[in-house]
Tab-separated table of C-alpha atoms and ligand atoms in Angstrom:
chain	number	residue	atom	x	y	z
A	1	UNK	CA	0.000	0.000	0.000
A	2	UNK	CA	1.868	2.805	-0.917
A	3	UNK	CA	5.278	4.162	0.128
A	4	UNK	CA	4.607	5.684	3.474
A	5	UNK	CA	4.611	3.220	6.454
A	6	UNK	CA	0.951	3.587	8.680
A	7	UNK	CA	0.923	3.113	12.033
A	8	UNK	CA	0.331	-0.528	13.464
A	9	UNK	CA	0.348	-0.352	17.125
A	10	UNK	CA	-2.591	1.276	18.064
A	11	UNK	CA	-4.450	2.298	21.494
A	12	UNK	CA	-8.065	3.025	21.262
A	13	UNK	CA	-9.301	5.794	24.270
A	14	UNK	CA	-13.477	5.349	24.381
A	15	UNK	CA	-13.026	2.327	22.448
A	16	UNK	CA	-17.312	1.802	23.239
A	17	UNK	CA	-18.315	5.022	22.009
A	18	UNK	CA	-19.951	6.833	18.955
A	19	UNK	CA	-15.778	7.745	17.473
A	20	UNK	CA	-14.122	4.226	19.222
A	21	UNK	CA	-16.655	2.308	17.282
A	22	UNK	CA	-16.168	4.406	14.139
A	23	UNK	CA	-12.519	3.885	14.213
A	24	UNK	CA	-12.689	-0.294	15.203
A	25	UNK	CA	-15.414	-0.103	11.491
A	26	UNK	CA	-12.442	1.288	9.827
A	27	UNK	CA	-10.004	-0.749	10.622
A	28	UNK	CA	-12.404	-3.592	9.855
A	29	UNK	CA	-13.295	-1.940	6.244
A	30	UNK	CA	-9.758	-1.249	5.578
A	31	UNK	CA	-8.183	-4.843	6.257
A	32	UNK	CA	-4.914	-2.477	7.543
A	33	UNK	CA	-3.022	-4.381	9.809
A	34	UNK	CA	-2.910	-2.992	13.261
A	35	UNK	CA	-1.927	-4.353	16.353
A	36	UNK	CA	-4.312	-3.147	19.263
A	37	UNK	CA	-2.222	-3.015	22.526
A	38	UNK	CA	-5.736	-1.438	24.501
A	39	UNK	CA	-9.426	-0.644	24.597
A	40	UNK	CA	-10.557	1.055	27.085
A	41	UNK	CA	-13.823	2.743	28.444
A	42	UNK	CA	-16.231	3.931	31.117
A	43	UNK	CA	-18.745	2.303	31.944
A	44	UNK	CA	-19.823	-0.299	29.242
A	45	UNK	CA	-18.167	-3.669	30.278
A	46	UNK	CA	-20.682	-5.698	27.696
A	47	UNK	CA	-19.406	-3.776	24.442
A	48	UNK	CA	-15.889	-3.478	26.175
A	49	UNK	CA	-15.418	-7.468	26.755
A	50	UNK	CA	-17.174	-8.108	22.882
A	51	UNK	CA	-14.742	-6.286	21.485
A	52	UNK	CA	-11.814	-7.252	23.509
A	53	UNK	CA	-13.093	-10.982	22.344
A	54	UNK	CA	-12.617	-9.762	18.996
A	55	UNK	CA	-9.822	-7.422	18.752
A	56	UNK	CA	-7.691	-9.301	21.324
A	57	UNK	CA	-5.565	-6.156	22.858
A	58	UNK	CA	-3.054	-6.752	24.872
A	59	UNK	CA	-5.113	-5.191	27.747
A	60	UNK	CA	-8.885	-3.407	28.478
A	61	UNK	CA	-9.716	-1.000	30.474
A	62	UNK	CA	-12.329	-0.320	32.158
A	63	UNK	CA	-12.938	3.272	34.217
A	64	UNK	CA	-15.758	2.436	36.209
A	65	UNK	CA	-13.710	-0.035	39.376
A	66	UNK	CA	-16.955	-1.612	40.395
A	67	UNK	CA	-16.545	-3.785	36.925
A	68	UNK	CA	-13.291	-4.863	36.778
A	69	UNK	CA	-14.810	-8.523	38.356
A	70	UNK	CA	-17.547	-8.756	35.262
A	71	UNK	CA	-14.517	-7.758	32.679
A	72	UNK	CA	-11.848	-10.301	34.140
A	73	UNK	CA	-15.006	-12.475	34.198
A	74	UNK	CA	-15.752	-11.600	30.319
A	75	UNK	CA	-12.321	-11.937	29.473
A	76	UNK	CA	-11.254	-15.599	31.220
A	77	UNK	CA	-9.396	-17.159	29.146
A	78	UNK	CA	-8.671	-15.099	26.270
A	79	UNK	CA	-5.013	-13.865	27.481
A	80	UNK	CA	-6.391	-10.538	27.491
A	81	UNK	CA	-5.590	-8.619	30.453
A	82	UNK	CA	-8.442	-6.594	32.711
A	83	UNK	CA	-7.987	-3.506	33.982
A	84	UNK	CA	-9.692	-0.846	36.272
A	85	UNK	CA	-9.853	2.497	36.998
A	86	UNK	CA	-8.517	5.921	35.362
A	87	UNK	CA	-5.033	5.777	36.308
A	88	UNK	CA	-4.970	1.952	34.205
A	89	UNK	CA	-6.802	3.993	31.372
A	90	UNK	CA	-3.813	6.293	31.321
A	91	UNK	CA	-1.155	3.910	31.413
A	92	UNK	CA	-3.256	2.147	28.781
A	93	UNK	CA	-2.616	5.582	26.960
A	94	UNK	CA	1.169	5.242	27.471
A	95	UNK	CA	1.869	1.727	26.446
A	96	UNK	CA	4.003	2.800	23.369
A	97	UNK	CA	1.413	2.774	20.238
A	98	UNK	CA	2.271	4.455	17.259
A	99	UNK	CA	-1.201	5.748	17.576
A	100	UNK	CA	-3.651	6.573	19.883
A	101	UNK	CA	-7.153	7.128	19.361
A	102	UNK	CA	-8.169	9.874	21.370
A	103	UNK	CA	-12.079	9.546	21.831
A	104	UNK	CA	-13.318	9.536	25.827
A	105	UNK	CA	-15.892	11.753	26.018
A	106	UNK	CA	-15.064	14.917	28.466
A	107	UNK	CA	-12.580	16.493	30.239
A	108	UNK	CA	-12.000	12.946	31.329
A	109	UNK	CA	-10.036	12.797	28.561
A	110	UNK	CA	-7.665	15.304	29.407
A	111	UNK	CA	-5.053	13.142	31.701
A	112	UNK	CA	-5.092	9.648	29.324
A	113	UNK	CA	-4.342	12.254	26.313
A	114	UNK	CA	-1.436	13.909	28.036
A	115	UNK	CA	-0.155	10.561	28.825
A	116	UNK	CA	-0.358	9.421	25.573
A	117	UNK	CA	1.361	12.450	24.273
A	118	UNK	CA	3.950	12.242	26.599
A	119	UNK	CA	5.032	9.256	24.737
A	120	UNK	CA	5.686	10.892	21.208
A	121	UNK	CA	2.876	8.776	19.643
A	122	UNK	CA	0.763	10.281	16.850
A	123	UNK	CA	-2.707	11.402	18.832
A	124	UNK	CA	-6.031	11.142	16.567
A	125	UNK	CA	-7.559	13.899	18.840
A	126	UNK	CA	-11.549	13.483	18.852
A	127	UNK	CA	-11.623	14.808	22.381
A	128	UNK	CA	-12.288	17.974	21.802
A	129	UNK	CA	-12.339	18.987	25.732
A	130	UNK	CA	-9.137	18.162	26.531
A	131	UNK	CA	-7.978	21.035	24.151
A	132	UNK	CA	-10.125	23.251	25.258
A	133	UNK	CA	-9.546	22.660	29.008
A	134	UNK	CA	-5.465	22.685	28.303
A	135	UNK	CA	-4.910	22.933	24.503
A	136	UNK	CA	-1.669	24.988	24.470
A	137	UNK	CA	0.053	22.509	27.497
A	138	UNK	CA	-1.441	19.937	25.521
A	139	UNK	CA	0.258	20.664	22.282
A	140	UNK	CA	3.741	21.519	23.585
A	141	UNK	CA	4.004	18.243	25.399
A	142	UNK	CA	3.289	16.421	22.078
A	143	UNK	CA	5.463	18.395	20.314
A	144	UNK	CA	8.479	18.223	23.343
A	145	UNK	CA	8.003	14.475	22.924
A	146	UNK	CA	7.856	14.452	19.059
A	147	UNK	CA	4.486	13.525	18.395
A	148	UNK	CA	2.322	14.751	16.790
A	149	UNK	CA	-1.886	15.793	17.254
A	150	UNK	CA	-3.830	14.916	14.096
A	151	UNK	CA	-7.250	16.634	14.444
A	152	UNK	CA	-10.642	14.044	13.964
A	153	UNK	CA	-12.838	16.634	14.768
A	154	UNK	CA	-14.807	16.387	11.383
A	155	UNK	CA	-14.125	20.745	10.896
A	156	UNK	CA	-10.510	20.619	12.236
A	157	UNK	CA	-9.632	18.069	9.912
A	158	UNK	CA	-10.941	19.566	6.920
A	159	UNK	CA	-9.019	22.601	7.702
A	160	UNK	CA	-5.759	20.689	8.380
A	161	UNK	CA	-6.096	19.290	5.318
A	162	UNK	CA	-6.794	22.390	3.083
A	163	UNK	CA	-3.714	24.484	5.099
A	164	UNK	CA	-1.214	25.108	3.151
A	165	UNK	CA	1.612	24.862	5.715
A	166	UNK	CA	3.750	27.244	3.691
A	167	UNK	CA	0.725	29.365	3.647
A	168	UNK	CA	-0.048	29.401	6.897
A	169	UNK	CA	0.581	33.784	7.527
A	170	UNK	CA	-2.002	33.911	4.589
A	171	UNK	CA	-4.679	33.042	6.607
A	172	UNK	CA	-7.348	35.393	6.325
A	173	UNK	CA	-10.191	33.230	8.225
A	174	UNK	CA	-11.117	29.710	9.312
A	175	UNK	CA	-14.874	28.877	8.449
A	176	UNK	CA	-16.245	26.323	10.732
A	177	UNK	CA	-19.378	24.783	9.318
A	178	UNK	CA	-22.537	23.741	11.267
A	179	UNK	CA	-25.360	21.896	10.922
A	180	UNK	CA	-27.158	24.120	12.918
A	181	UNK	CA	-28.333	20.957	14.716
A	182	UNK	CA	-31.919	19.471	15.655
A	183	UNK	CA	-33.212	22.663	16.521
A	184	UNK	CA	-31.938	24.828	13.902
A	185	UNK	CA	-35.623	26.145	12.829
A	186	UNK	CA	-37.487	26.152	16.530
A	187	UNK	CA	-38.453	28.817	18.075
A	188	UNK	CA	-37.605	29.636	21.664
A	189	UNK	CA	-40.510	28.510	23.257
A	190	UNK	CA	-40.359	24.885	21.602
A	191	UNK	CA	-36.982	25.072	22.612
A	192	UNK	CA	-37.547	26.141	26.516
A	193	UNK	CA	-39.610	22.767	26.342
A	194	UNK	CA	-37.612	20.725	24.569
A	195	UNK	CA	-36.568	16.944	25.744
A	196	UNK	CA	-33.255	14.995	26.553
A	197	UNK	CA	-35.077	12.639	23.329
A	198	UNK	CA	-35.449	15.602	20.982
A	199	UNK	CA	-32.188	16.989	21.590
A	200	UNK	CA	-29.975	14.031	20.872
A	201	UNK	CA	-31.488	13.406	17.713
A	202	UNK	CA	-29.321	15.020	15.235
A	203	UNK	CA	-30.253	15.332	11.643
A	204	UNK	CA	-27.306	13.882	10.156
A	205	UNK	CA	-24.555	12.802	12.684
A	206	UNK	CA	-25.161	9.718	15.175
A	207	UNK	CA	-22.950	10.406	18.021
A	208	UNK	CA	-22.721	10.016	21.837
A	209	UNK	CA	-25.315	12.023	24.216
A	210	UNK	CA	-23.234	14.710	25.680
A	211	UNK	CA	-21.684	16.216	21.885
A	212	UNK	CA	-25.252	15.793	20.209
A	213	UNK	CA	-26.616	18.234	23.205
A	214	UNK	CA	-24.244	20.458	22.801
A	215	UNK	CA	-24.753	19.911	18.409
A	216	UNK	CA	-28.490	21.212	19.811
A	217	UNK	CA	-26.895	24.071	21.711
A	218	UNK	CA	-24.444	24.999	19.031
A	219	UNK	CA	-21.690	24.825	22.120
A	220	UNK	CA	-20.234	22.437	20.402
A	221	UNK	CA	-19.369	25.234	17.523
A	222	UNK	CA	-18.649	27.249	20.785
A	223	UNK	CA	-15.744	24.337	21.502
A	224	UNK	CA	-14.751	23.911	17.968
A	225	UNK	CA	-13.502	27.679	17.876
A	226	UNK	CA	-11.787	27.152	21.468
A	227	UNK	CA	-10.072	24.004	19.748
A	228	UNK	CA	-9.495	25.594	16.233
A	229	UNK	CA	-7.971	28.230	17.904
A	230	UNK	CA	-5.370	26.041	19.506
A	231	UNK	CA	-4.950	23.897	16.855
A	232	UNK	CA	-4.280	26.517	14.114
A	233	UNK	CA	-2.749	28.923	16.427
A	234	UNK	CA	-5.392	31.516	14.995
A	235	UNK	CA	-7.315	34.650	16.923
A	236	UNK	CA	-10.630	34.652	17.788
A	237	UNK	CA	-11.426	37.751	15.378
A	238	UNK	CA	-9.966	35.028	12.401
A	239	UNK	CA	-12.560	32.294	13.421
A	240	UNK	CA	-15.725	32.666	11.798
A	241	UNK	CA	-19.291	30.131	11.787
A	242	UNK	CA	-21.275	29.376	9.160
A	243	UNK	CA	-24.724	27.152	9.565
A	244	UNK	CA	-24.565	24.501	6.465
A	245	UNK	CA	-27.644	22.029	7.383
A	246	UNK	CA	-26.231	18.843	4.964
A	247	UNK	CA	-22.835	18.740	6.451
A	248	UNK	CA	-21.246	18.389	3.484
A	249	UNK	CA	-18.809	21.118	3.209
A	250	UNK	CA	-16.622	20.179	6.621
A	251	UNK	CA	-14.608	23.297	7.122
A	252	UNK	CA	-12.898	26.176	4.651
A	253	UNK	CA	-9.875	28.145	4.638
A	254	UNK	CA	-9.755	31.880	2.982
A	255	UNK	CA	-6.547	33.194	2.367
A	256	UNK	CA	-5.543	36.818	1.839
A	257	UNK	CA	-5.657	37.100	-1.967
A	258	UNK	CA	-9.736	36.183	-1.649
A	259	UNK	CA	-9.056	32.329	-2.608
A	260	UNK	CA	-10.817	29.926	-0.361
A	261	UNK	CA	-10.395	26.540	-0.084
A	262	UNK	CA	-12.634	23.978	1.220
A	263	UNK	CA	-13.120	20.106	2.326
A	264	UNK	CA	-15.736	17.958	1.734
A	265	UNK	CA	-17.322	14.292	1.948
A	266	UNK	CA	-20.416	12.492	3.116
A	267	UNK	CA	-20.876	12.859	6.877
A	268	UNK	CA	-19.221	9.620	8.014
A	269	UNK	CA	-16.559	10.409	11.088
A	270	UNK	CA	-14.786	7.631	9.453
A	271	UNK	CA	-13.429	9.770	6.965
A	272	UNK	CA	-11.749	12.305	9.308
A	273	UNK	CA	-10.254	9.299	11.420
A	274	UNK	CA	-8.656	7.620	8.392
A	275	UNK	CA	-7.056	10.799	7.556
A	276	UNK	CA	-5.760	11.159	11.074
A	277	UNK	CA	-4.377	7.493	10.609
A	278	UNK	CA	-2.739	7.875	7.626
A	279	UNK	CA	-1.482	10.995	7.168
A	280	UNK	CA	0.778	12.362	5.203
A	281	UNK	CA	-0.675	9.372	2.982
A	282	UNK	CA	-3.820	8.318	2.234
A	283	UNK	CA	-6.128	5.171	3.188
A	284	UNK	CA	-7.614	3.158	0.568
A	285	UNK	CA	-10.899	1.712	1.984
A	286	UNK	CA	-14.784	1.635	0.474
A	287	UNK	CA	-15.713	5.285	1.654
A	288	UNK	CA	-19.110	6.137	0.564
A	289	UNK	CA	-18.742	8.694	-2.372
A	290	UNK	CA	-19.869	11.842	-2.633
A	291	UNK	CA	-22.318	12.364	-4.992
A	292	UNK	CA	-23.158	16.036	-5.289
A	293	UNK	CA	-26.065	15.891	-7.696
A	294	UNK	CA	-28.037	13.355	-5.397
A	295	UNK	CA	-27.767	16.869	-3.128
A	296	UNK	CA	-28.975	19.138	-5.458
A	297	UNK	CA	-28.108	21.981	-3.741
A	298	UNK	CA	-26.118	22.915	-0.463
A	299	UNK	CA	-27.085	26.148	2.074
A	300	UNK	CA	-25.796	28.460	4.194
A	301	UNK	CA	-26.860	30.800	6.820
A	302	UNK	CA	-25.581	32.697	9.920
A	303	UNK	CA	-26.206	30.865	13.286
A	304	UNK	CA	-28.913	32.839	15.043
A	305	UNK	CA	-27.159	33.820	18.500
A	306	UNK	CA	-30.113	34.552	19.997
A	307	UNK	CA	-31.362	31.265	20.350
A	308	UNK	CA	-27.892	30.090	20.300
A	309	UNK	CA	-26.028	32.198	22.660
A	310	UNK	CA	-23.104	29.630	23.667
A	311	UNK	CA	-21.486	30.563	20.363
A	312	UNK	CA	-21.241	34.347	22.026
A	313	UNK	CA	-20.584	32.430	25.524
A	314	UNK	CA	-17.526	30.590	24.009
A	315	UNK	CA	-16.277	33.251	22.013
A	316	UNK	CA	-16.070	35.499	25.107
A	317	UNK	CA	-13.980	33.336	27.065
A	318	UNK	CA	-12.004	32.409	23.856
A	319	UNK	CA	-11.210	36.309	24.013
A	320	UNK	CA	-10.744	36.717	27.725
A	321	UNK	CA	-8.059	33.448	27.457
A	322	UNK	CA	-6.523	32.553	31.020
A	323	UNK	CA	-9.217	29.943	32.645
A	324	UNK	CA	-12.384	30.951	30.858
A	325	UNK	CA	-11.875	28.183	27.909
A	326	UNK	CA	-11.819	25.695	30.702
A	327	UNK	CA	-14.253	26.878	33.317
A	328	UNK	CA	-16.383	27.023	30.449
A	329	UNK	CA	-16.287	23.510	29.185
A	330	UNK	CA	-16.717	22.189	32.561
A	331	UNK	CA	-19.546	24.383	33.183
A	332	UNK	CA	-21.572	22.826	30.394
A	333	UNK	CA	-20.562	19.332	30.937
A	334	UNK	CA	-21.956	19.347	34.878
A	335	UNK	CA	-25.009	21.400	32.551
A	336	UNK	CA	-25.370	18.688	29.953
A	337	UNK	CA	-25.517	16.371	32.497
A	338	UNK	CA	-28.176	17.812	34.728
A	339	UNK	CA	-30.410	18.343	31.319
A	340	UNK	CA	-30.105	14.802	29.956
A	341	UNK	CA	-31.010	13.806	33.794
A	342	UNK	CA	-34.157	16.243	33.473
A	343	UNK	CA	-32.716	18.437	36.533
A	344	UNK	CA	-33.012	21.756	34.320
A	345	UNK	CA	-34.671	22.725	31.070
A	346	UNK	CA	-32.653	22.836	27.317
A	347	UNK	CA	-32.416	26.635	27.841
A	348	UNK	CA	-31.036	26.641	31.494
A	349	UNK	CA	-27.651	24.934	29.746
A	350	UNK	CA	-26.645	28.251	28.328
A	351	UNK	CA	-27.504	30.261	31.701
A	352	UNK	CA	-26.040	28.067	33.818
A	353	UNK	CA	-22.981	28.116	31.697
A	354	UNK	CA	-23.069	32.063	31.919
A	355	UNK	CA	-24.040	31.958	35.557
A	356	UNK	CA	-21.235	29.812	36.709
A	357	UNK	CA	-18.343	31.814	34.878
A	358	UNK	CA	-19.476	35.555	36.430
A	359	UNK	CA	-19.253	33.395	39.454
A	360	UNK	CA	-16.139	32.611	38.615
A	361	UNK	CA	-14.776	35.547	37.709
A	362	UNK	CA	-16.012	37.627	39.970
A	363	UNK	CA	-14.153	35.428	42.803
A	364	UNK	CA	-11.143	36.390	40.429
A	365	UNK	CA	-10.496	32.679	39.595
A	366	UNK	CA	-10.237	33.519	35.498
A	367	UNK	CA	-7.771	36.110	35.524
A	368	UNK	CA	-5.115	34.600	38.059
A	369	UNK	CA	-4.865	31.155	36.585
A	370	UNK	CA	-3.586	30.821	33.437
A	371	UNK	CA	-4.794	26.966	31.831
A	372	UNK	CA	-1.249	26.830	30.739
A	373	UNK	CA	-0.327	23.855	32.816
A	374	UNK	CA	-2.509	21.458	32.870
A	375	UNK	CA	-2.686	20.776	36.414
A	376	UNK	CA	-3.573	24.904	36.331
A	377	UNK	CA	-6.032	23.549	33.821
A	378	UNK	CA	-7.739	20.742	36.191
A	379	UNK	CA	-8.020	23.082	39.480
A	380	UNK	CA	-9.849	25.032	37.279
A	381	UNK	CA	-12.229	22.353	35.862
A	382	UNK	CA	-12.731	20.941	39.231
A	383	UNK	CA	-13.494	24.541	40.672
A	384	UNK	CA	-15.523	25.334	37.931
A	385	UNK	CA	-17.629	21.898	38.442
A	386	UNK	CA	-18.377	23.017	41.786
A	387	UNK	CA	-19.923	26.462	41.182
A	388	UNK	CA	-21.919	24.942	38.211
A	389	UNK	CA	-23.366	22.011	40.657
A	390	UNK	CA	-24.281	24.985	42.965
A	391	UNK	CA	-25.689	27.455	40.128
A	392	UNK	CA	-27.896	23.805	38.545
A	393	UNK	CA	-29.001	23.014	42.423
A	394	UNK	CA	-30.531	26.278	41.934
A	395	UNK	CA	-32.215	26.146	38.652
A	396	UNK	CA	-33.660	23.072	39.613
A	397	UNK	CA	-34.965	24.510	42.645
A	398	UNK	CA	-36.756	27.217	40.470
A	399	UNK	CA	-38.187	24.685	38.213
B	1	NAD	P1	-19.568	8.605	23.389
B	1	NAD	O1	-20.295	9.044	24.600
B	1	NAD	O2	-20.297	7.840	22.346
B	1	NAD	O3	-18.282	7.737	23.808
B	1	NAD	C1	-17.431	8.145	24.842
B	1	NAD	C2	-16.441	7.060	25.188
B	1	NAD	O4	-15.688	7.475	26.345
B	1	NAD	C3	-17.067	5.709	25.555
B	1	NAD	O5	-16.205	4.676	25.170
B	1	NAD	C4	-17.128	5.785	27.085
B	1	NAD	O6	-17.173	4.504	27.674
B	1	NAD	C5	-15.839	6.501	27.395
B	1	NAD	N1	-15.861	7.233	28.660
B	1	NAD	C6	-16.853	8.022	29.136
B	1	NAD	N2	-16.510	8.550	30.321
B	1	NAD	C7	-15.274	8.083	30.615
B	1	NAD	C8	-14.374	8.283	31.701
B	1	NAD	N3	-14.687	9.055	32.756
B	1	NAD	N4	-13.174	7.649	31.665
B	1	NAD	C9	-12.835	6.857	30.618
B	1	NAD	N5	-13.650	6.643	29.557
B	1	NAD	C10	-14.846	7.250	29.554
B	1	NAD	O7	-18.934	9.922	22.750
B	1	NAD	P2	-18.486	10.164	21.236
B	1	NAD	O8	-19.626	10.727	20.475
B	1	NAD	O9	-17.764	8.983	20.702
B	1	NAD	O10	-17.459	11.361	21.428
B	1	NAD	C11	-16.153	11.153	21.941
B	1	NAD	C12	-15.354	12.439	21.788
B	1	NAD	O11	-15.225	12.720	20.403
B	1	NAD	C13	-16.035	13.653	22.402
B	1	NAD	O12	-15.071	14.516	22.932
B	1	NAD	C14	-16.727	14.312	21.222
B	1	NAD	O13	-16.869	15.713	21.374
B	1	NAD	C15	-15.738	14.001	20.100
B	1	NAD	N6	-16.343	13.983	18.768
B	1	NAD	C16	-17.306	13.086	18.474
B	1	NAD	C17	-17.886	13.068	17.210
B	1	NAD	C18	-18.930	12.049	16.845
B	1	NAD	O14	-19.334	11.996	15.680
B	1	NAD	N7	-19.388	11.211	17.736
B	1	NAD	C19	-17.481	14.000	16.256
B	1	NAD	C20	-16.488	14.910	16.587
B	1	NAD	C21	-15.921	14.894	17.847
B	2	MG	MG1	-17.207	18.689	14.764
């Protein structure tokens, strides 16, 4: 296959999720011969164990302690070694792959990515969190160690693959694309009322609960600016959104002399992970094909920020830098998860998200720490978590 070597020792991170089973399919489509030294995940020792049976890693890991007994149980027999707990996930992280799937869901994420980085291996980042909670630490320690972050992130990969590295001063704007999400044409009222069932079913993208939510909320556009921002070392004021309900154009690039260069493809996260696998070369696997004319046409609009003010939220603390980025993502995780529990309405995700960072920086915890470290970066989550469990106690009080 081609000149370039691929990687072949691989660790998968969320191994049971929406991205771990995308990137298991593609190694499946693909035939390319990998070695899997790990799985790992939370909570779900049934998928974990099935796919240890099948993949036959080295070890799996399991996050959640009180299941270590049902995986060793799952697992008897096959030579594959059990494992419990979130420091095992991030020694799983560490074991020396070539590459590492990056794909817990979370700031969770954060540590098992550093560790993995710490190693020099080549990260497929889908975690989008973990940048945004320590994205600059994050990318010198990959770099210090010689590896390397390969965006997954369906937007952050098209615009990694249409930079032209040479080119990279001539940047006159990144244009993220959205799909606007399931409640692109609602009203606010409809959307004051809407349910943990409506929100997570997004019109083209099947994905875990916590990214379709914020899909719904357009916070995850909110993080994908944080992230592009990191990732392509590019301002705020450079970072523009741009609502595209098929999700066919991924991400663009417009230089200085008015040229503007874009990536697209069916919406399969498949795509962007085989990229990240490959790269500099290219996979050759049965992709679905893009077949523009069965579209007939493609749209655009600007995201309303009125009914989606987390774009505004996260551009803010994009702007204000220091601990904002990361207050705010933890903020709307603890919010996420009080919605999809039915503790607070759709709405209340945005407020609380507001709420807890005035809290938090009028206690002056933005400005002083800098999320430059990322054990700066974790204080700050955990802090953060604590004023948003306070600031949901109290929506849910109201309700
Ligand atoms: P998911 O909820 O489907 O899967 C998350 C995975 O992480 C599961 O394997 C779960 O067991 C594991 N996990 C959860 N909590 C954990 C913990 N505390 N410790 C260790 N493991 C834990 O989520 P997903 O949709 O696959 O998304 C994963 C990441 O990829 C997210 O950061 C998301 O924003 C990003 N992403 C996803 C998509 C997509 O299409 N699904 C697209 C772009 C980016
Ligand atoms: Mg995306």
């Amino acid at each position: 296959m081609g000149s370039l070597t691929l990687p072949r020792k691989v660790v998968v991170l969320g191994s049971t999720g929406s991205i771990g089973l995308s990137t298991l399919s593609l190694f499946e489509e693909s035939g390319v011969p990998v070695e899997i030294l790990a799985l790992t995940a939370g909570r779900n020792v049934e998928r974990l164990i099935a796919q240890a049976r099948q993949w036959r890693p080295a070890v799996a890991v399991i996050e959640d302690e009180t299941k270590l007994a049902a995986l060793k149980d799952g697992l008897a027999g096959t030579g594959v070694r059990a494992a419990a707990g979130a420091a095992a996930v991030a020694e799983a992280a560490a074991m020396g792959a070539d590459w590492v799937m990056s794909a817990i869901v979370g700031a969770a994420g954060l540590a098992p990515t550093v560790a993995a980085a710490e190693t020099g291996a080549v990260i497929a980042l889908a975690n989008k969190e973990s940048l945004v909670c320590a994205g600059p630490a994050l990318l010198a320690i990959a770099k210090a160690a010689g590896g390397s972050v390969i965006p997954v992130d369906s937007e952050h990969s098209a615009i990694f693959q249409v930079l032209q590295p040479d080119c990279a001063h001539r940047v006159a704007r990144l244009i993220l694309t959205a799909s606007g999400g399931p409640f692109r044409t609602w009203d606010k009222a409809a959307m004051a009322a809407a349910t943990p069932e409506q929100a997570i079913a997004h019109p083209n993208w099947s994905m875990g609960a916590k990214i379709s939510v914020d899909s719904a909320t357009m916070m995850n556009k909110g993080l994908e600016m944080i992230e592009a921002s990191y990732l392509f070392d590019t301002p705020e004021a450079k970072i523009d959104v741009v609502v595209h309900p098929q999700s066919v154009i991924h991400s663009l690039v417009e230089y200085t002399d008015g040229s503007t260069l874009a990536q697209l493809g069916p919406p399969d996260m498949r795509s962007p992970i085989s990229c990240a696998f490959a790269w500099p070369d290219r996979l050759e696997w049965p992709a679905a094909r893009l077949d523009l004319a069965a579209y007939g046409q493609l749209t655009f609009e600007s995201p309303d920020l009125d009914r989606f003010p987390l774009l505004d939220i996260a551009r803010e603390a994009l702007r204000l830098e220091g601990g904002a980025p990361t207050a705010m993502n933890a903020a709307n995780e603890v919010a996420v998860a009080a919605f999809l529990d039915r503790r607070i309405g759709f709405l209340d995700i945005a407020a609380a998200v507001a709420g807890t960072l005035e809290r938090m920086n009028s206690l002056g915890n933005l400005a002083v720490a800098q999320s430059d470290a990322v054990e700066n970066a974790m204080m700050i989550d955990a802090s953060a978590r604590r004023i948003a469990a306070e600031v949901v106690a109290q929506k849910h009080r109201r309700l």
